[in-house]
Short mmCIF file of C-alpha atoms in Angstrom, two decimals:
data_model
loop_
_atom_site.label_atom_id
_atom_site.label_comp_id
_atom_site.label_asym_id
_atom_site.label_seq_id
_atom_site.Cartn_x
_atom_site.Cartn_y
_atom_site.Cartn_z
CA MET O 1 127.76 214.67 88.93
CA LEU O 2 130.33 213.84 86.22
CA ALA O 3 130.26 217.44 85.05
CA SER O 4 131.38 218.62 88.50
CA MET O 5 134.39 216.29 88.57
CA PRO O 6 137.80 217.68 87.68
CA PRO O 7 138.95 216.88 84.12
CA ARG O 8 141.97 214.91 85.37
CA LEU O 9 139.71 212.47 87.13
CA LEU O 10 137.51 212.01 84.08
CA ASN O 11 140.53 211.15 81.95
CA ARG O 12 141.93 208.62 84.48
CA PRO O 13 141.35 204.93 83.63
CA LEU O 14 138.90 203.10 85.88
CA LEU O 15 141.33 200.26 86.65
CA PRO O 16 144.75 200.71 88.22
CA ARG O 17 147.70 200.02 85.93
CA ARG O 18 148.54 196.71 87.54
CA HIS O 19 145.03 195.47 86.98
CA ARG O 20 145.09 196.75 83.41
CA ASP O 21 148.36 194.94 82.79
CA ASP O 22 147.04 191.77 84.35
CA ALA O 23 143.99 191.88 82.16
CA ALA O 24 145.74 192.84 78.97
CA GLY O 25 149.06 191.00 79.25
CA PRO O 26 149.88 187.34 78.85
CA ALA O 27 149.93 186.78 82.59
CA GLY O 28 146.54 188.36 82.92
CA ALA O 29 145.20 186.15 80.20
CA GLY O 30 146.38 183.12 82.18
CA ARG O 31 144.73 184.32 85.36
CA TRP O 32 141.43 185.01 83.64
CA SER O 33 141.72 181.68 81.89
CA GLY O 34 142.14 179.90 85.23
CA LEU O 35 139.15 181.75 86.58
CA ARG O 36 137.09 180.61 83.60
CA ASP O 37 138.13 177.03 84.22
CA ARG O 38 137.08 177.26 87.85
CA VAL O 39 133.76 179.00 87.18
CA PRO O 40 131.48 176.99 84.85
CA GLY O 41 129.74 180.03 83.53
CA LEU O 42 133.03 181.49 82.31
CA ARG O 43 134.43 178.42 80.53
CA ARG O 44 135.33 178.78 76.92
CA LYS O 45 132.78 177.53 74.49
CA GLY O 46 135.41 175.92 72.25
CA ARG O 47 136.56 173.47 74.93
CA ASP O 48 133.00 172.14 75.41
CA GLU O 49 132.67 171.72 71.67
CA GLU O 50 135.87 169.70 71.56
CA SER O 51 134.86 167.35 74.46
CA GLY O 52 131.93 165.78 72.50
CA PRO O 53 134.04 164.36 69.65
CA ARG O 54 136.61 163.12 72.16
CA ARG O 55 133.96 161.20 74.12
CA ARG O 56 132.54 159.72 70.93
CA SER O 57 135.99 158.65 69.84
CA ARG O 58 136.67 156.96 73.18
CA LEU O 59 133.26 155.21 73.01
CA ARG O 60 134.01 153.90 69.54
CA ARG O 61 137.35 152.55 70.71
CA TRP O 62 135.71 150.73 73.64
CA LEU O 63 132.98 149.32 71.40
CA ARG O 64 135.61 147.98 69.00
CA ARG O 65 137.47 146.38 71.90
CA ILE O 66 134.28 144.76 73.24
CA ALA O 67 133.35 143.45 69.78
CA LEU O 68 136.83 142.04 69.31
CA GLY O 69 136.64 140.39 72.73
CA CYS O 70 133.29 138.79 71.85
CA VAL O 71 134.67 137.43 68.59
CA VAL O 72 137.71 135.98 70.36
CA LEU O 73 135.47 134.44 73.04
CA TRP O 74 133.19 132.91 70.40
CA VAL O 75 136.16 131.42 68.54
CA VAL O 76 137.61 129.97 71.76
CA VAL O 77 134.25 128.52 72.94
CA THR O 78 133.45 127.06 69.51
CA ALA O 79 136.88 125.49 69.13
CA GLY O 80 136.68 124.13 72.66
CA SER O 81 133.22 122.69 71.96
CA PHE O 82 134.43 120.88 68.83
CA VAL O 83 137.45 119.49 70.67
CA TYR O 84 135.34 118.36 73.66
CA ASN O 85 132.79 116.69 71.39
CA ALA O 86 135.53 114.86 69.49
CA VAL O 87 137.15 113.64 72.69
CA THR O 88 133.82 112.44 74.16
CA ASP O 89 132.45 110.95 70.94
CA GLY O 90 132.76 107.35 72.11
CA ARG O 91 129.32 105.77 72.21
CA ALA O 92 128.06 103.64 75.08
CA ALA O 93 127.18 100.06 74.27
CA PRO O 94 123.78 98.63 75.25
CA PRO O 95 123.87 96.14 78.12
CA ARG O 96 124.49 92.56 77.14
CA GLY O 97 121.73 89.98 76.91
CA LEU O 98 118.91 92.22 75.69
CA SER O 99 116.05 90.72 73.68
CA TYR O 100 114.87 92.19 70.39
CA VAL O 101 111.99 91.66 67.99
CA GLN O 102 110.96 93.36 64.77
CA ALA O 103 107.87 95.46 65.52
CA ALA O 104 106.54 97.15 62.36
CA ASP O 105 109.59 99.02 61.00
CA VAL O 106 111.52 99.19 64.30
CA ARG O 107 113.96 96.68 65.74
CA THR O 108 112.50 96.75 69.22
CA ARG O 109 114.04 95.88 72.55
CA TYR O 110 111.63 94.20 74.95
CA GLN O 111 111.46 92.19 78.14
CA GLU O 112 108.93 89.71 79.48
CA TRP O 113 108.06 88.36 82.91
CA GLY O 114 105.79 85.51 83.95
CA THR O 115 104.66 82.41 82.08
CA ALA O 116 100.93 82.18 82.76
CA GLY O 117 97.85 84.33 82.99
CA SER O 118 96.34 87.07 80.84
CA PRO O 119 98.81 89.38 79.05
CA VAL O 120 99.71 92.88 80.25
CA VAL O 121 101.73 95.17 77.99
CA LEU O 122 103.55 98.12 79.59
CA VAL O 123 104.24 101.22 77.49
CA HIS O 124 106.62 103.80 78.96
CA GLY O 125 106.60 107.58 78.66
CA ALA O 126 109.08 110.09 77.26
CA PHE O 127 112.76 109.48 78.14
CA GLU O 128 111.89 106.20 79.89
CA ASP O 129 112.42 102.60 78.84
CA VAL O 130 111.76 98.96 79.78
CA ASP O 131 113.80 99.32 82.97
CA THR O 132 111.32 101.89 84.28
CA TRP O 133 108.99 98.95 85.01
CA SER O 134 111.54 96.86 86.94
CA ARG O 135 109.72 97.23 90.29
CA LEU O 136 106.16 96.79 88.99
CA ALA O 137 106.54 94.02 86.39
CA PRO O 138 107.64 91.23 88.80
CA LEU O 139 104.58 91.91 90.96
CA LEU O 140 102.26 91.60 87.96
CA ALA O 141 104.08 88.49 86.76
CA ARG O 142 102.67 86.49 89.66
CA ASP O 143 99.35 86.25 87.80
CA HIS O 144 100.05 87.56 84.30
CA ARG O 145 102.35 87.34 81.34
CA VAL O 146 103.93 90.77 81.34
CA TYR O 147 105.63 92.48 78.39
CA ALA O 148 107.40 95.84 78.09
CA LEU O 149 109.02 97.43 75.05
CA ASP O 150 111.27 100.40 74.32
CA LEU O 151 109.50 102.81 72.01
CA THR O 152 111.74 104.08 69.23
CA GLY O 153 113.78 107.07 70.32
CA ASP O 154 114.14 105.80 73.88
CA GLY O 155 115.94 102.95 75.58
CA TYR O 156 117.76 100.52 73.30
CA SER O 157 115.33 100.11 70.42
CA GLU O 158 116.40 101.23 66.98
CA ARG O 159 116.15 105.00 66.52
CA ARG O 160 113.81 105.57 63.62
CA GLY O 161 111.69 108.70 63.28
CA PRO O 162 109.32 110.33 63.17
CA TYR O 163 108.85 110.32 66.93
CA THR O 164 105.11 110.79 66.91
CA VAL O 165 102.07 109.08 68.43
CA ASP O 166 101.24 107.64 65.01
CA HIS O 167 104.64 105.96 64.66
CA PHE O 168 104.73 104.77 68.28
CA THR O 169 101.27 103.23 67.85
CA ARG O 170 102.31 101.38 64.71
CA GLN O 171 105.30 100.03 66.61
CA LEU O 172 103.10 98.93 69.52
CA LEU O 173 100.58 97.15 67.30
CA GLY O 174 103.48 95.57 65.42
CA PHE O 175 104.87 94.39 68.76
CA LEU O 176 101.54 92.71 69.61
CA ASP O 177 101.74 90.87 66.30
CA ALA O 178 105.36 89.89 66.79
CA MET O 179 104.62 88.50 70.27
CA HIS O 180 101.45 86.75 69.02
CA LEU O 181 99.23 88.79 71.31
CA GLY O 182 96.83 90.03 68.66
CA GLY O 183 94.10 87.60 69.67
CA ALA O 184 94.89 87.52 73.37
CA HIS O 185 93.28 90.88 74.16
CA PRO O 186 96.08 92.29 76.32
CA LEU O 187 95.64 94.97 78.93
CA LEU O 188 97.63 98.03 77.84
CA VAL O 189 99.18 100.24 80.52
CA GLY O 190 100.51 103.57 79.22
CA HIS O 191 102.58 105.78 81.50
CA SER O 192 102.74 109.56 81.03
CA SER O 193 102.99 110.23 77.26
CA GLY O 194 102.59 106.47 76.77
CA ALA O 195 98.94 107.05 77.70
CA ALA O 196 98.44 108.64 74.29
CA VAL O 197 99.99 105.61 72.57
CA VAL O 198 97.75 103.03 74.27
CA THR O 199 94.73 105.29 73.67
CA GLU O 200 95.47 105.49 69.96
CA ALA O 201 96.07 101.72 69.80
CA ALA O 202 92.65 101.08 71.34
CA LEU O 203 91.04 103.48 68.87
CA ARG O 204 92.70 101.82 65.88
CA ALA O 205 92.29 98.19 66.91
CA PRO O 206 89.61 97.89 69.60
CA ALA O 207 88.97 94.23 68.82
CA ARG O 208 92.57 93.37 69.70
CA ILE O 209 92.66 95.20 73.04
CA GLY O 210 91.31 93.90 76.35
CA GLY O 211 91.51 97.11 78.36
CA VAL O 212 93.39 100.39 78.79
CA MET O 213 95.00 102.02 81.83
CA LEU O 214 96.18 105.63 81.71
CA LEU O 215 98.91 105.83 84.36
CA ASP O 216 100.08 109.33 85.29
CA GLY O 217 98.98 110.58 81.88
CA ASP O 218 95.98 112.27 80.27
CA ALA O 219 96.89 111.32 76.64
CA LEU O 220 96.44 114.95 75.56
CA ASP O 221 98.59 116.97 73.21
CA THR O 222 99.22 119.94 75.49
CA GLY O 223 102.05 121.49 73.50
CA ALA O 224 104.42 120.69 76.34
CA GLY O 225 108.09 120.75 75.54
CA PRO O 226 110.93 123.25 75.25
CA PRO O 227 110.17 126.68 73.74
CA SER O 228 110.62 126.81 69.96
CA ALA O 229 113.19 129.60 70.36
CA LEU O 230 115.48 127.09 72.07
CA LYS O 231 116.40 125.52 68.75
CA TYR O 232 118.00 128.82 67.73
CA VAL O 233 120.03 128.91 70.93
CA LEU O 234 121.02 125.26 71.34
CA LEU O 235 122.80 124.83 68.05
CA PRO O 236 125.46 122.26 67.26
CA PRO O 237 128.11 121.88 68.49
CA TYR O 238 127.08 123.66 71.71
CA ARG O 239 123.99 121.59 72.45
CA THR O 240 126.01 118.38 72.15
CA THR O 241 128.58 119.76 74.55
CA LEU O 242 125.95 120.85 77.06
CA LEU O 243 124.13 117.51 76.87
CA ARG O 244 127.28 115.48 77.41
CA ILE O 245 128.46 117.66 80.27
CA GLY O 246 125.03 117.42 81.91
CA LEU O 247 124.84 113.65 81.49
CA GLY O 248 128.25 113.34 83.07
CA ILE O 249 127.07 114.96 86.32
CA ASP O 250 125.41 112.37 88.55
CA GLY O 251 123.80 115.08 90.66
CA ILE O 252 121.77 116.40 87.72
CA ILE O 253 120.35 112.96 86.94
CA ARG O 254 119.53 112.34 90.60
CA SER O 255 117.84 115.74 90.94
CA PHE O 256 115.52 115.05 87.98
CA TYR O 257 114.75 111.59 89.30
CA ASP O 258 114.04 112.87 92.82
CA ALA O 259 111.79 115.65 91.53
CA GLN O 260 109.70 113.24 89.43
CA CYS O 261 109.70 110.25 91.77
CA GLY O 262 109.48 111.74 95.26
CA PRO O 263 110.67 110.64 98.69
CA ALA O 264 109.08 107.18 98.49
CA CYS O 265 111.40 106.13 95.66
CA PRO O 266 114.66 104.27 96.30
CA ARG O 267 117.73 106.47 96.04
CA LEU O 268 119.70 106.08 92.83
CA ASP O 269 123.02 104.34 93.32
CA ALA O 270 125.72 104.28 90.63
CA ALA O 271 123.92 101.47 88.77
CA GLY O 272 120.67 103.39 88.92
CA VAL O 273 122.28 106.53 87.51
CA ASP O 274 123.77 104.47 84.67
CA GLN O 275 120.34 102.96 83.97
CA TRP O 276 118.93 106.41 83.21
CA ARG O 277 122.08 107.80 81.55
CA ARG O 278 123.27 105.02 79.25
CA PRO O 279 120.31 105.02 76.80
CA LEU O 280 121.12 108.67 76.04
CA ARG O 281 124.70 107.74 75.12
CA VAL O 282 124.14 104.92 72.62
CA ALA O 283 124.53 105.50 68.90
CA GLY O 284 121.78 107.69 67.46
CA ALA O 285 120.47 108.78 70.86
CA GLU O 286 121.52 112.42 70.64
CA GLY O 287 119.97 113.00 67.23
CA ALA O 288 116.76 111.31 68.33
CA LEU O 289 116.67 113.40 71.50
CA TRP O 290 116.84 116.71 69.65
CA SER O 291 114.24 115.49 67.17
CA MET O 292 111.87 114.46 69.97
CA LEU O 293 112.37 117.78 71.75
CA GLY O 294 111.42 119.47 68.49
CA GLU O 295 108.25 117.37 68.27
CA GLY O 296 107.27 118.09 71.89
CA VAL O 297 105.65 115.64 74.31
CA PRO O 298 103.52 113.15 72.31
CA GLY O 299 99.78 113.51 72.74
CA LEU O 300 96.38 113.53 71.02
CA PRO O 301 93.72 116.22 70.54
CA ALA O 302 91.06 116.26 73.26
CA ASP O 303 88.26 115.25 70.90
CA GLN O 304 90.25 112.23 69.73
CA VAL O 305 90.95 111.13 73.31
CA ALA O 306 87.24 111.49 74.04
CA ARG O 307 86.51 108.90 71.35
CA LEU O 308 87.95 106.28 73.71
CA ALA O 309 84.78 106.56 75.78
CA ALA O 310 82.87 104.89 72.95
CA VAL O 311 85.28 101.95 72.69
CA PRO O 312 83.67 99.05 74.60
CA VAL O 313 86.69 97.99 76.64
CA PRO O 314 87.27 98.57 80.37
CA LYS O 315 89.39 101.60 81.23
CA SER O 316 90.99 103.00 84.33
CA VAL O 317 92.90 106.14 85.33
CA VAL O 318 95.63 106.13 87.99
CA PHE O 319 97.59 109.16 89.23
CA GLY O 320 99.87 110.11 92.07
CA SER O 321 98.08 112.60 94.29
CA ASP O 322 101.16 114.88 94.31
CA ASP O 323 101.93 114.66 90.60
CA ASP O 324 102.88 118.26 89.77
CA VAL O 325 103.17 117.56 86.04
CA PHE O 326 99.38 117.90 85.92
CA SER O 327 96.78 119.94 87.73
CA LYS O 328 94.77 118.57 90.65
CA GLN O 329 91.71 118.36 88.39
CA THR O 330 93.42 116.30 85.67
CA PRO O 331 92.68 112.79 87.06
CA GLN O 332 88.93 113.45 87.36
CA GLU O 333 88.78 115.23 84.00
CA THR O 334 90.67 112.40 82.30
CA ALA O 335 88.42 109.71 83.77
CA ARG O 336 85.30 111.57 82.58
CA ARG O 337 86.79 112.15 79.15
CA VAL O 338 87.63 108.49 78.44
CA GLY O 339 84.58 106.99 80.12
CA ALA O 340 86.46 105.42 83.06
CA PRO O 341 85.31 105.08 86.68
CA ALA O 342 86.54 107.52 89.29
CA PRO O 343 90.35 107.70 89.16
CA THR O 344 92.64 105.94 91.60
CA LEU O 345 94.79 108.48 93.46
CA ILE O 346 97.92 107.21 95.20
CA PRO O 347 98.57 109.30 98.33
CA GLY O 348 101.91 111.10 98.42
CA ALA O 349 103.03 109.77 95.03
CA ARG O 350 104.35 111.96 92.24
CA HIS O 351 104.84 111.21 88.54
CA LEU O 352 106.70 107.88 88.61
CA THR O 353 104.14 105.84 90.53
CA MET O 354 105.33 102.52 89.12
CA ILE O 355 108.63 103.16 90.91
CA SER O 356 107.39 104.86 94.07
CA SER O 357 104.25 102.76 94.61
CA PRO O 358 104.50 99.50 92.63
CA GLY O 359 102.22 97.58 95.00
CA THR O 360 99.39 100.10 94.71
CA VAL O 361 99.73 100.27 90.92
CA ALA O 362 99.78 96.47 90.72
CA ALA O 363 96.55 96.33 92.72
CA ALA O 364 94.93 98.80 90.31
CA VAL O 365 96.06 96.70 87.35
CA GLU O 366 94.63 93.58 88.98
CA GLN O 367 91.32 95.33 89.52
CA LEU O 368 91.17 96.32 85.86
CA ALA O 369 92.16 92.82 84.77
CA GLY O 370 89.23 91.47 86.76
CA ARG O 371 86.87 93.79 84.94
CA ILE O 372 88.35 92.68 81.62
CA ALA O 373 87.80 89.02 82.51
CA ALA O 374 84.16 89.75 83.31
CA ALA O 375 83.53 91.76 80.14
CA PRO O 376 83.04 90.36 76.64
CA PRO O 377 85.80 91.21 74.14
CA ALA O 378 85.25 94.32 72.01
CA GLY O 379 83.97 93.60 68.55
#
């Protein structure tokens, strides 16, 4: 076919001149360049190669800005924390008129009610104190001499570590000596983690103890407490700042109280909030608190608690039926473990039964006291 075409047609360019000029000239280059920009397949390879370094450069700039912002924020927060802690560093004073006695190596705050009858010694749990018993103790004082002490680390007793069951037990036994109760065979009532303390006291000195009540506590070392990683997060000065801010909010204290005590408990007024807050503001309280959180909730190994079953003193177990700190099986398991009769369950009560149901707890204490009176002292 090409051979039959006239020579002049064969020698003619395939594109008209204007198209050749557009393609070859500067204007043509611009048009083709625009077309390449609009059609992805025709884009220049060099531009794509240049976009990668530009993006990486922008990313590095943003990362530097973010890092600088974090450093500035850390400096501001840290400085603010130090300033806040310095401004709020005034310590609360203990209430006036408190009674103290030297119990082992601890200057111990205590209170007593009643002037006649067999002795009952009340031992509180973690983050509680003598005032926790203010609704129960007067009821017991009708027929008993009632004593309560602040374990070291809580309340207004001297802060002296370590905050362990061993140290608490030495303080309790020292308190019995100081109050001349060693030969009176007192009934020991231990609430929550205090159950481990009265259990250990009965194991160490069974001849000095009349009976043991585990109130809202199984005496076990369950490993409960904050996660160990928390100590790497709550570092000074931030933990001090957070604690003081939290303690300053009445609603936080009331919410913890309501959750543990339940609807049957009296509502906390301003004096009630101060009763729970002030012990955490006295000198030495913050250091003791962090130390106790590091130790975890005091308790004993299960096999050691089970040794209480062989101690020939009357025992009893009392729990709130709605105590969500423990499982539903805990009261029965605890009673079997320590050799006590079937547990007393207080309907509708939660973890602070001595506040929510003082009459029912007092009746349970009276029942145990009757069994102690009928039983010979442990030898």
